[in-house]
Amino acid sequence: MTERPTFPFDNSFAKLPDYFYSNVAPTAVTKPAMIQFNDTLAADLGLDVAAFHNPAATDIFAGNALPEGAEPIAMAYCGHQFGNLNPELGDGRAIMLGEVIGNDGLRYDIQLKGSGRTPYSRNGDGRAALGPVLREYLLSEAMATLNVPTTRALAAVTTGEQVRRQGMPPGAIITRVARGFVRVGTFVYFAIRGNQTAVKELADYVIARNYPEIKDSANPYLALLESVIDRQALLIAKWMQLGFIHGVMNTDNMSISGETIDYGPCAFIDEYHPGKVFSSIDHQGRYAYQNQPAAGHWDLCRFAEAIVPLMDEDKDAAVAMVQGAINSFPTRYDAYWLTGMSQKIGLTQTTDTDKDADKALIDDLLARMADNQADFTLTFYHLSDALAGSDDNDVMIRDLFTDASSFDEWAVKWRRRLGDESATDAERQQRMHQINPLYIPRNHLVEAVIRAGEDHLDFEPFYELMEVLRKPCTVQAGKEKYAMPPIKTEVVHQTFCGT
Ligand code: AMP
Ligand code: MG
């Protein structure tokens, strides 16, 4: 007989003053059933994996039973939604159970999403539909495998109930794990209420938890701002390098820990287009692919405004410091972008004098991809096979361009540039294959998973796609269809929050 599942909780957020959260327990559901439990993540968190293969674990992840030591809370925050400040948001359907220290020594929040109403639910039902839960599970785990900072998925369950959305899809709950769920909007919530004490307590909390290396710096709050700016610059550069569109980069969806959070109408690009938008609610394209760095910068300005009073008693001095930090975002982002993109095309030895030329080379490739409806993921994947430069090796990539000569023209410049470096083609190819995925959770694949789940409670497509995505850069025999772009009838034009 296995032991009952337990978490070695070590809670810290719930010990902060009570204005940061509301104490609220999940609402029980009728007939919970486990869809997936993430053994690997559980082991990394120091949990007893075997104990979670037990019906008692389903009850915990459904919110029907509270594990020992849990201090369930919903966090307060606000947010600028598509640029407009909404002063009241908060966890309307998420409840944090508590925190654990992982095997890496870092602190992680364990949070149920879809677990019932909270004081922040406003008109919402506090629930999540199965489709968005499956999407979040797939995409967040895929991002983690691709080395993108992100919340993780520990478990997903169905509730046995239906939720009222477009139609009546089955309800589900996802258990998310994060280095912290504090958002830009958490700071803004207290700043706009004039609660400077809370802003300072929150800043001290995230410094101690997420940025301990800066706590002794001359001005820890300025260092916090710089660190958050730097992590977001890196994060958004990584999104861009994978063709990922978050879709709702509101200030309540920007994490202070620098993780990708709140997977809503997010999606990966198939055919490359810089202005691509999937989200059904993003009418102006505010969060279009190419606007993501600017949107991130805008959100960071709101963070800076919220913490500017902490910087210096002298208002002008404080503003000058903050301005300097904020102005560094484009430079930091450009540097991360160029480093990552250079690696994607096989370059390793970029010197300062190469930088402008390398950026122009990459921009030229992207422009040709857009003009020729080339698939983003497959272009970079097949680029490594084109290294040797014989026509045979170029077949795959040339096929992706409506006018293959456009690729050929670019390839001449690319090969000339590669010739400046000492690496052999084999070495280069091996490196490129490690960072350019062949398999990503393409929209049409995710859509098929969602349809099978919502329409038939059939999770086989989910399990199969999860399995393929575990090794995104390795060719897997028999899994060709998972690498293919959608055929015309499979193309997903819009994605929905499903909230
Ligand atoms: P999201 O789009 O998931 O980032 O959510 C934006 C805000 O709406 C957050 O404050 C959520 O907690 C809240 N929200 C979204 N869906 C629901 C729901 N079904 N019930 C209650 N609150 C919700
Ligand atoms: Mg959100």
Coordinates of C-alpha atoms and ligand atoms in Angstrom, one line a residue:
M1 CA 0.0 0.0 0.0
T2 CA 1.5 3.3 -1.0
E3 CA 1.4 6.3 1.3
R4 CA -1.1 9.1 0.8
P5 CA 0.4 11.8 -1.4
T6 CA 1.9 14.7 0.5
F7 CA 3.8 17.9 -0.4
P8 CA 6.7 19.0 1.8
F9 CA 5.1 22.5 1.9
D10 CA 7.2 25.4 3.1
N11 CA 4.9 28.4 2.5
S12 CA 6.1 32.0 2.4
F13 CA 3.6 34.1 0.4
A14 CA 0.8 33.1 2.7
K15 CA 2.8 34.6 5.6
L16 CA 2.9 38.0 4.0
P17 CA 0.3 40.6 5.2
D18 CA -3.3 39.6 4.3
Y19 CA -3.8 42.4 1.8
F20 CA -1.8 40.4 -0.7
Y21 CA -4.3 37.5 -1.0
S22 CA -7.5 36.0 0.2
N23 CA -7.7 32.7 2.0
V24 CA -10.0 30.6 0.0
A25 CA -10.3 26.8 -0.5
P26 CA -11.1 25.1 -3.8
T27 CA -14.7 24.1 -4.5
A28 CA -15.2 20.4 -4.8
V29 CA -16.2 18.8 -8.1
T30 CA -18.6 15.9 -8.9
K31 CA -16.5 13.2 -10.4
P32 CA -12.8 14.0 -10.9
A33 CA -10.6 11.8 -13.1
M34 CA -6.9 12.1 -13.7
I35 CA -5.8 12.9 -17.2
Q36 CA -2.1 13.2 -16.6
F37 CA 0.4 13.4 -13.8
N38 CA 3.9 14.7 -14.6
D39 CA 6.2 12.2 -13.0
T40 CA 9.4 13.9 -14.1
L41 CA 8.5 17.3 -12.7
A42 CA 7.2 15.7 -9.5
A43 CA 10.5 14.0 -9.0
D44 CA 12.4 17.3 -9.6
L45 CA 10.2 18.9 -7.0
G46 CA 11.2 16.3 -4.5
L47 CA 7.7 14.6 -4.4
D48 CA 7.2 10.9 -3.7
V49 CA 6.1 10.0 -7.3
A50 CA 4.6 6.6 -6.5
A51 CA 2.4 8.1 -3.8
F52 CA 0.7 10.3 -6.4
H53 CA -0.4 7.3 -8.5
N54 CA -3.3 7.0 -6.1
P55 CA -6.9 8.1 -6.2
A56 CA -6.2 10.4 -3.3
A57 CA -4.0 12.4 -5.6
T58 CA -6.9 12.9 -8.1
D59 CA -8.9 14.4 -5.2
I60 CA -6.1 16.8 -4.4
F61 CA -5.6 18.0 -8.0
A62 CA -9.4 18.3 -8.3
G63 CA -9.7 20.5 -5.2
N64 CA -11.8 17.9 -3.4
A65 CA -9.2 17.3 -0.7
L66 CA -6.6 19.6 0.7
P67 CA -3.2 18.1 1.2
E68 CA -1.7 18.4 4.7
G69 CA 0.1 21.8 5.2
A70 CA -1.7 23.5 2.3
E71 CA -2.6 27.2 2.9
P72 CA -4.9 27.8 0.0
I73 CA -4.9 31.4 -1.2
A74 CA -5.9 33.5 -4.2
M75 CA -3.6 36.4 -5.0
A76 CA -4.6 40.0 -5.5
Y77 CA -3.4 41.8 -8.6
C78 CA -4.6 44.2 -11.3
G79 CA -3.6 44.6 -14.9
H80 CA -3.5 46.8 -18.0
Q81 CA -5.7 44.8 -20.4
F82 CA -4.8 45.8 -24.0
G83 CA -3.4 49.0 -22.6
N84 CA -6.3 49.9 -20.3
L85 CA -5.9 49.7 -16.5
N86 CA -8.3 47.3 -14.8
P87 CA -7.8 48.0 -11.1
E88 CA -9.4 44.7 -9.9
L89 CA -8.3 41.4 -11.3
G90 CA -6.6 38.8 -9.0
D91 CA -6.8 35.0 -9.1
G92 CA -10.4 34.6 -10.2
R93 CA -10.1 30.9 -10.8
A94 CA -6.6 30.0 -9.5
I95 CA -5.8 28.9 -6.0
M96 CA -2.3 28.4 -4.7
L97 CA -2.0 25.4 -2.4
G98 CA 1.5 26.2 -1.1
E99 CA 5.2 26.2 -1.9
V100 CA 7.8 23.5 -2.1
I101 CA 11.6 23.6 -2.4
G102 CA 12.7 21.6 -5.4
N103 CA 15.8 19.4 -5.7
D104 CA 17.5 22.4 -7.2
G105 CA 17.1 24.3 -4.0
L106 CA 14.6 26.7 -5.5
R107 CA 11.2 27.6 -4.3
Y108 CA 8.1 26.7 -6.4
D109 CA 4.4 27.6 -6.1
I110 CA 1.9 24.8 -6.6
Q111 CA -1.4 26.3 -7.9
L112 CA -4.7 24.9 -9.1
K113 CA -6.3 26.7 -12.1
G114 CA -10.0 26.1 -12.7
S115 CA -10.7 25.2 -9.0
G116 CA -13.7 27.3 -8.4
R117 CA -14.7 30.9 -7.5
T118 CA -12.6 33.2 -5.3
P119 CA -13.2 36.7 -4.1
Y120 CA -11.6 37.9 -7.4
S121 CA -13.9 36.0 -9.7
R122 CA -16.1 39.0 -10.6
N123 CA -18.7 37.5 -13.0
G124 CA -16.6 34.4 -13.8
D125 CA -17.4 30.8 -12.8
G126 CA -13.9 30.1 -11.4
R127 CA -13.6 27.2 -13.8
A128 CA -11.6 26.1 -16.8
A129 CA -12.7 24.2 -19.9
L130 CA -10.9 21.1 -20.8
G131 CA -9.5 22.5 -24.1
P132 CA -7.5 25.4 -22.7
V133 CA -6.2 23.0 -19.9
L134 CA -4.9 20.6 -22.5
R135 CA -3.4 23.5 -24.5
E136 CA -1.6 24.9 -21.5
Y137 CA -0.3 21.5 -20.5
L138 CA 1.1 20.8 -24.0
L139 CA 2.5 24.3 -24.6
S140 CA 4.0 24.9 -21.2
E141 CA 5.7 21.5 -21.1
A142 CA 7.0 22.0 -24.7
M143 CA 8.4 25.4 -23.8
A144 CA 10.2 23.9 -20.8
T145 CA 11.7 21.2 -23.0
L146 CA 12.9 23.9 -25.4
N147 CA 14.7 25.7 -22.5
V148 CA 12.3 28.6 -22.3
P149 CA 11.5 29.8 -18.8
T150 CA 7.9 28.9 -18.1
T151 CA 5.4 27.7 -15.6
R152 CA 5.1 23.9 -15.7
A153 CA 2.2 21.5 -15.6
L154 CA 2.2 19.0 -12.7
A155 CA -1.2 17.5 -13.3
A156 CA -4.5 17.8 -15.2
V157 CA -7.8 16.3 -14.2
T158 CA -11.3 16.4 -15.6
T159 CA -14.0 17.5 -13.1
G160 CA -17.0 15.4 -14.3
E161 CA -18.8 18.7 -14.8
Q162 CA -19.5 20.9 -17.8
V163 CA -18.7 24.6 -18.0
R164 CA -20.7 27.2 -19.8
R165 CA -18.6 28.6 -22.7
Q166 CA -19.3 28.6 -26.4
G167 CA -21.2 25.3 -25.9
M168 CA -20.8 23.2 -22.8
P169 CA -17.4 21.7 -22.8
P170 CA -16.2 19.4 -20.0
G171 CA -14.5 21.2 -17.1
A172 CA -10.9 20.5 -16.1
I173 CA -8.3 21.7 -13.7
I174 CA -4.6 22.2 -14.4
T175 CA -2.0 22.3 -11.6
R176 CA 0.7 24.8 -12.4
V177 CA 4.1 25.2 -10.9
A178 CA 6.1 28.4 -11.0
R179 CA 9.1 30.1 -9.5
G180 CA 6.6 32.6 -8.5
F181 CA 3.2 33.9 -9.5
V182 CA 3.9 37.6 -8.7
R183 CA 3.1 39.7 -11.7
V184 CA 3.8 43.2 -12.8
G185 CA 0.1 43.7 -12.1
T186 CA 0.7 42.6 -8.5
F187 CA 2.9 45.6 -7.9
V188 CA 0.6 48.0 -9.8
Y189 CA -2.3 46.8 -7.7
F190 CA -0.7 48.3 -4.5
A191 CA 0.9 51.2 -6.2
I192 CA -2.4 52.6 -7.6
R193 CA -3.9 52.2 -4.1
G194 CA -1.1 54.3 -2.6
N195 CA 0.0 51.4 -0.4
Q196 CA 3.8 52.0 -0.6
T197 CA 4.4 49.7 2.4
A198 CA 3.0 46.8 0.4
V199 CA 5.0 47.7 -2.7
K200 CA 8.2 47.7 -0.6
E201 CA 7.2 44.4 1.1
L202 CA 6.5 42.8 -2.2
A203 CA 9.8 44.0 -3.7
D204 CA 11.7 42.7 -0.7
Y205 CA 9.8 39.4 -1.1
V206 CA 10.7 38.8 -4.7
I207 CA 14.3 40.0 -4.2
A208 CA 14.8 37.4 -1.5
R209 CA 13.0 34.7 -3.4
N210 CA 13.9 35.2 -7.1
Y211 CA 16.9 37.6 -7.1
P212 CA 18.9 36.8 -4.0
E213 CA 22.1 37.8 -5.8
I214 CA 21.1 41.5 -5.8
K215 CA 20.0 41.9 -2.2
D216 CA 23.3 43.5 -1.1
S217 CA 23.6 45.8 -4.1
A218 CA 23.9 49.6 -3.6
N219 CA 20.3 50.0 -4.6
P220 CA 18.5 46.7 -4.6
Y221 CA 15.2 48.1 -6.0
L222 CA 17.0 49.5 -9.1
A223 CA 18.8 46.2 -9.4
L224 CA 15.4 44.4 -9.2
L225 CA 14.1 46.6 -12.0
E226 CA 17.2 45.9 -14.1
S227 CA 17.0 42.1 -13.4
V228 CA 13.3 41.9 -14.3
I229 CA 14.0 43.9 -17.5
D230 CA 16.9 41.6 -18.4
R231 CA 14.9 38.3 -17.8
Q232 CA 12.0 39.6 -19.9
A233 CA 14.4 40.7 -22.7
L234 CA 15.8 37.1 -22.7
L235 CA 12.3 35.5 -22.4
I236 CA 10.8 37.5 -25.3
A237 CA 13.9 36.9 -27.4
K238 CA 13.4 33.1 -26.9
W239 CA 9.7 33.4 -27.9
M240 CA 10.7 35.2 -31.1
Q241 CA 13.3 32.5 -31.9
L242 CA 10.7 29.8 -31.7
G243 CA 7.9 31.6 -33.5
F244 CA 5.8 31.7 -30.3
I245 CA 3.0 34.2 -29.9
H246 CA 1.8 34.7 -26.3
G247 CA -1.3 36.5 -27.4
V248 CA -2.2 38.4 -24.2
M249 CA 0.8 40.2 -22.9
N250 CA -1.2 42.3 -20.4
T251 CA 0.7 43.5 -17.3
D252 CA -1.2 40.9 -15.2
N253 CA 0.3 38.2 -17.5
M254 CA 3.9 39.3 -17.1
S255 CA 5.7 37.4 -14.4
I256 CA 8.4 39.0 -12.2
S257 CA 10.3 35.8 -12.1
G258 CA 10.7 36.0 -15.9
E259 CA 8.6 32.9 -16.7
T260 CA 6.1 32.5 -19.5
I261 CA 2.7 32.5 -17.7
D262 CA -1.0 32.4 -18.4
Y263 CA -1.1 30.4 -21.6
G264 CA -4.3 31.6 -23.2
P265 CA -4.8 32.1 -26.9
C266 CA -1.1 31.5 -27.5
A267 CA 0.2 29.7 -30.6
F268 CA 3.3 28.9 -32.7
I269 CA 3.6 30.3 -36.2
D270 CA 3.4 27.9 -39.1
E271 CA 4.0 30.0 -42.2
Y272 CA 6.1 32.9 -41.1
H273 CA 4.6 36.3 -41.1
P274 CA 5.8 39.1 -38.8
G275 CA 2.3 40.6 -38.3
K276 CA 0.8 37.3 -37.3
V277 CA -2.0 37.3 -34.7
F278 CA -4.0 34.3 -33.6
S279 CA -6.0 35.6 -30.6
S280 CA -9.6 36.2 -31.4
I281 CA -9.7 39.2 -29.0
D282 CA -6.6 41.0 -30.3
H283 CA -8.4 43.0 -32.9
Q284 CA -5.6 45.7 -33.3
G285 CA -2.8 43.2 -33.4
R286 CA -1.3 44.8 -30.2
Y287 CA 0.3 41.4 -29.3
A288 CA 1.2 40.4 -32.9
Y289 CA 4.4 38.3 -33.3
Q290 CA 6.6 41.3 -34.2
N291 CA 5.1 43.6 -31.5
Q292 CA 6.0 41.4 -28.6
P293 CA 9.3 43.1 -27.7
A294 CA 7.6 46.5 -27.8
A295 CA 4.6 45.2 -25.8
G296 CA 7.0 43.7 -23.2
H297 CA 8.9 47.0 -23.0
W298 CA 5.5 48.8 -22.4
D299 CA 4.6 46.5 -19.6
L300 CA 8.0 47.0 -18.0
C301 CA 7.4 50.7 -18.0
R302 CA 4.3 50.1 -15.9
F303 CA 6.5 48.0 -13.5
A304 CA 9.0 50.8 -13.3
E305 CA 6.2 53.3 -12.5
A306 CA 5.0 51.1 -9.7
I307 CA 8.3 50.8 -8.0
V308 CA 9.9 54.2 -8.8
P309 CA 9.1 55.6 -5.3
L310 CA 11.4 52.9 -3.8
M311 CA 14.4 54.1 -5.7
D312 CA 15.3 57.3 -4.0
E313 CA 13.7 59.9 -1.8
D314 CA 14.6 62.5 -4.4
K315 CA 11.9 62.2 -7.0
D316 CA 14.0 63.5 -9.9
A317 CA 16.9 61.2 -9.0
A318 CA 14.5 58.2 -8.8
V319 CA 12.9 59.0 -12.2
A320 CA 16.4 59.3 -13.8
M321 CA 17.5 55.9 -12.5
V322 CA 14.3 54.2 -13.6
Q323 CA 14.5 55.9 -17.0
G324 CA 18.1 54.6 -17.5
A325 CA 17.0 51.1 -16.7
I326 CA 13.9 51.2 -18.9
N327 CA 16.0 52.5 -21.8
S328 CA 18.3 49.5 -21.6
F329 CA 15.5 47.1 -22.7
P330 CA 15.9 47.4 -26.5
T331 CA 19.7 46.9 -26.3
R332 CA 19.4 43.9 -24.0
Y333 CA 16.6 42.4 -26.1
D334 CA 18.6 43.0 -29.4
A335 CA 21.6 41.3 -27.9
Y336 CA 19.7 38.2 -26.8
W337 CA 17.8 38.1 -30.1
L338 CA 21.0 38.3 -32.2
T339 CA 22.9 35.7 -30.1
G340 CA 20.0 33.2 -30.4
M341 CA 19.2 33.9 -34.0
S342 CA 22.9 33.7 -35.0
Q343 CA 23.1 30.2 -33.4
K344 CA 19.9 29.2 -35.2
I345 CA 21.6 29.8 -38.5
G346 CA 24.8 28.1 -37.4
L347 CA 27.0 31.0 -36.4
T348 CA 29.0 30.9 -33.3
Q349 CA 31.8 33.5 -33.5
T350 CA 30.0 36.8 -33.8
T351 CA 32.5 39.7 -33.2
D352 CA 31.4 43.3 -32.7
T353 CA 32.2 44.1 -36.2
D354 CA 30.1 41.2 -37.5
K355 CA 27.0 42.2 -35.6
D356 CA 25.3 44.6 -37.9
A357 CA 26.1 42.4 -40.9
D358 CA 24.8 39.3 -39.1
K359 CA 21.6 41.1 -38.1
A360 CA 21.1 42.2 -41.7
L361 CA 21.7 38.6 -42.9
I362 CA 19.1 37.2 -40.4
D363 CA 16.6 40.0 -41.2
D364 CA 17.0 39.2 -44.9
L365 CA 16.2 35.5 -44.3
L366 CA 13.1 36.4 -42.3
A367 CA 11.9 38.8 -45.0
R368 CA 12.4 36.1 -47.7
M369 CA 10.5 33.6 -45.5
A370 CA 7.6 36.0 -45.2
D371 CA 7.6 36.7 -48.9
N372 CA 7.6 33.0 -49.7
Q373 CA 5.2 31.6 -47.0
A374 CA 8.0 29.5 -45.6
D375 CA 7.3 27.5 -42.5
F376 CA 9.1 29.1 -39.6
T377 CA 10.1 25.9 -37.7
L378 CA 11.0 23.8 -40.7
T379 CA 13.1 26.6 -42.3
F380 CA 15.4 26.6 -39.4
Y381 CA 15.3 22.9 -39.0
H382 CA 16.3 22.2 -42.6
L383 CA 18.9 24.9 -42.7
S384 CA 21.3 22.6 -41.0
D385 CA 20.8 20.0 -43.8
A386 CA 21.6 22.7 -46.3
L387 CA 25.0 23.3 -44.8
A388 CA 27.1 21.2 -47.2
G389 CA 25.7 23.3 -50.0
S390 CA 25.0 20.6 -52.6
D391 CA 21.7 20.7 -54.4
D392 CA 20.7 17.4 -52.8
N393 CA 20.9 18.8 -49.3
D394 CA 19.0 21.9 -50.3
V395 CA 15.9 20.1 -51.5
M396 CA 14.0 20.2 -48.2
I397 CA 14.5 23.8 -47.5
R398 CA 14.0 25.0 -51.1
D399 CA 10.7 23.3 -51.1
L400 CA 9.5 25.5 -48.2
F401 CA 9.9 28.7 -50.3
T402 CA 7.3 29.5 -53.0
D403 CA 10.2 30.8 -55.1
A404 CA 13.2 28.6 -54.2
S405 CA 15.6 31.0 -55.9
S406 CA 14.9 33.5 -53.1
F407 CA 16.4 31.0 -50.7
D408 CA 19.3 30.3 -53.1
E409 CA 20.2 34.0 -53.3
W410 CA 20.3 34.2 -49.5
A411 CA 22.2 31.0 -49.2
V412 CA 25.1 32.4 -51.2
K413 CA 25.6 35.2 -48.6
W414 CA 25.0 32.8 -45.7
R415 CA 27.6 30.3 -46.9
R416 CA 30.1 33.1 -47.5
R417 CA 29.6 34.2 -43.8
L418 CA 29.9 30.6 -42.5
G419 CA 33.2 30.4 -44.3
D420 CA 34.6 33.1 -41.9
E421 CA 34.3 30.6 -39.0
S422 CA 36.4 27.6 -38.2
A423 CA 33.7 25.0 -37.3
T424 CA 33.2 22.1 -39.7
D425 CA 29.8 21.5 -41.2
A426 CA 29.3 18.4 -39.1
E427 CA 30.0 20.3 -35.9
R428 CA 27.8 23.1 -37.0
Q429 CA 25.0 20.8 -38.0
Q430 CA 25.1 19.0 -34.6
R431 CA 24.8 22.3 -32.8
M432 CA 22.0 23.6 -35.0
H433 CA 20.0 20.4 -34.5
Q434 CA 20.1 20.8 -30.8
I435 CA 18.4 24.2 -30.9
N436 CA 16.1 24.1 -33.9
P437 CA 13.2 21.9 -33.2
L438 CA 11.5 19.6 -35.7
Y439 CA 8.4 19.1 -33.6
I440 CA 6.5 21.9 -31.9
P441 CA 2.9 21.9 -30.7
R442 CA 1.5 23.2 -33.9
N443 CA -2.0 24.7 -33.8
H444 CA -3.7 22.0 -35.9
L445 CA -2.2 19.3 -33.7
V446 CA -3.3 21.0 -30.5
E447 CA -6.7 21.5 -32.0
A448 CA -7.0 17.8 -32.8
V449 CA -6.0 17.0 -29.2
I450 CA -8.6 19.5 -27.9
R451 CA -11.4 18.1 -30.2
A452 CA -10.7 14.5 -29.1
G453 CA -10.7 15.5 -25.5
E454 CA -13.7 17.8 -25.4
D455 CA -15.9 15.8 -27.8
H456 CA -15.0 12.3 -26.7
L457 CA -12.9 12.4 -23.5
D458 CA -10.3 10.7 -25.6
F459 CA -6.8 11.6 -24.4
E460 CA -4.8 9.3 -26.7
P461 CA -4.0 12.2 -29.1
F462 CA -2.9 14.2 -26.1
Y463 CA -0.6 11.5 -24.8
E464 CA 0.9 10.8 -28.2
L465 CA 1.6 14.5 -28.9
M466 CA 3.1 14.9 -25.4
E467 CA 5.4 11.9 -26.1
V468 CA 6.6 13.3 -29.5
L469 CA 7.3 16.7 -27.9
R470 CA 9.5 15.2 -25.2
K471 CA 12.3 15.1 -27.9
P472 CA 11.5 18.0 -30.1
C473 CA 14.9 18.1 -31.9
T474 CA 15.3 14.4 -32.6
V475 CA 13.8 12.7 -35.7
Q476 CA 11.3 10.1 -34.6
A477 CA 10.5 7.2 -36.9
G478 CA 6.8 7.0 -37.8
K479 CA 6.0 10.5 -36.3
E480 CA 6.3 12.4 -39.6
K481 CA 2.9 13.9 -39.4
Y482 CA 3.8 15.7 -36.2
A483 CA 6.5 17.6 -38.1
M484 CA 4.3 18.6 -41.0
P485 CA 2.7 22.1 -41.3
P486 CA -1.1 21.9 -41.6
I487 CA -2.7 21.2 -45.0
K488 CA -5.1 23.9 -46.1
T489 CA -8.2 22.5 -44.4
E490 CA -6.3 22.0 -41.1
V491 CA -5.1 25.6 -40.7
V492 CA -6.2 27.2 -37.5
H493 CA -6.7 30.9 -38.0
Q494 CA -7.9 31.9 -34.6
T495 CA -7.3 30.8 -31.0
F496 CA -9.5 31.6 -28.0
C497 CA -8.9 32.3 -24.3
G498 CA -11.8 30.0 -23.5
T499 CA -12.2 31.8 -20.1
Ligands
AMP1 P1 -6.6 35.3 -18.0 O1 -7.2 35.7 -19.3 O2 -6.8 33.9 -17.7 O3 -5.2 35.8 -17.8 O4 -7.6 36.0 -16.9 C1 -7.7 37.4 -16.8 C2 -8.5 37.7 -15.5 O5 -9.8 37.1 -15.5 C3 -7.8 37.1 -14.3 O6 -8.1 37.9 -13.2 C4 -8.6 35.7 -14.1 O7 -8.5 35.3 -12.8 C5 -10.0 36.1 -14.5 N1 -10.7 35.0 -15.0 C6 -10.5 34.4 -16.2 N2 -11.4 33.4 -16.4 C7 -12.1 33.3 -15.3 C8 -13.2 32.5 -14.9 N3 -13.7 31.5 -15.6 N4 -13.7 32.7 -13.6 C9 -13.3 33.7 -12.9 N5 -12.3 34.5 -13.2 C10 -11.7 34.4 -14.4
MG2 MG -3.9 36.1 -16.6

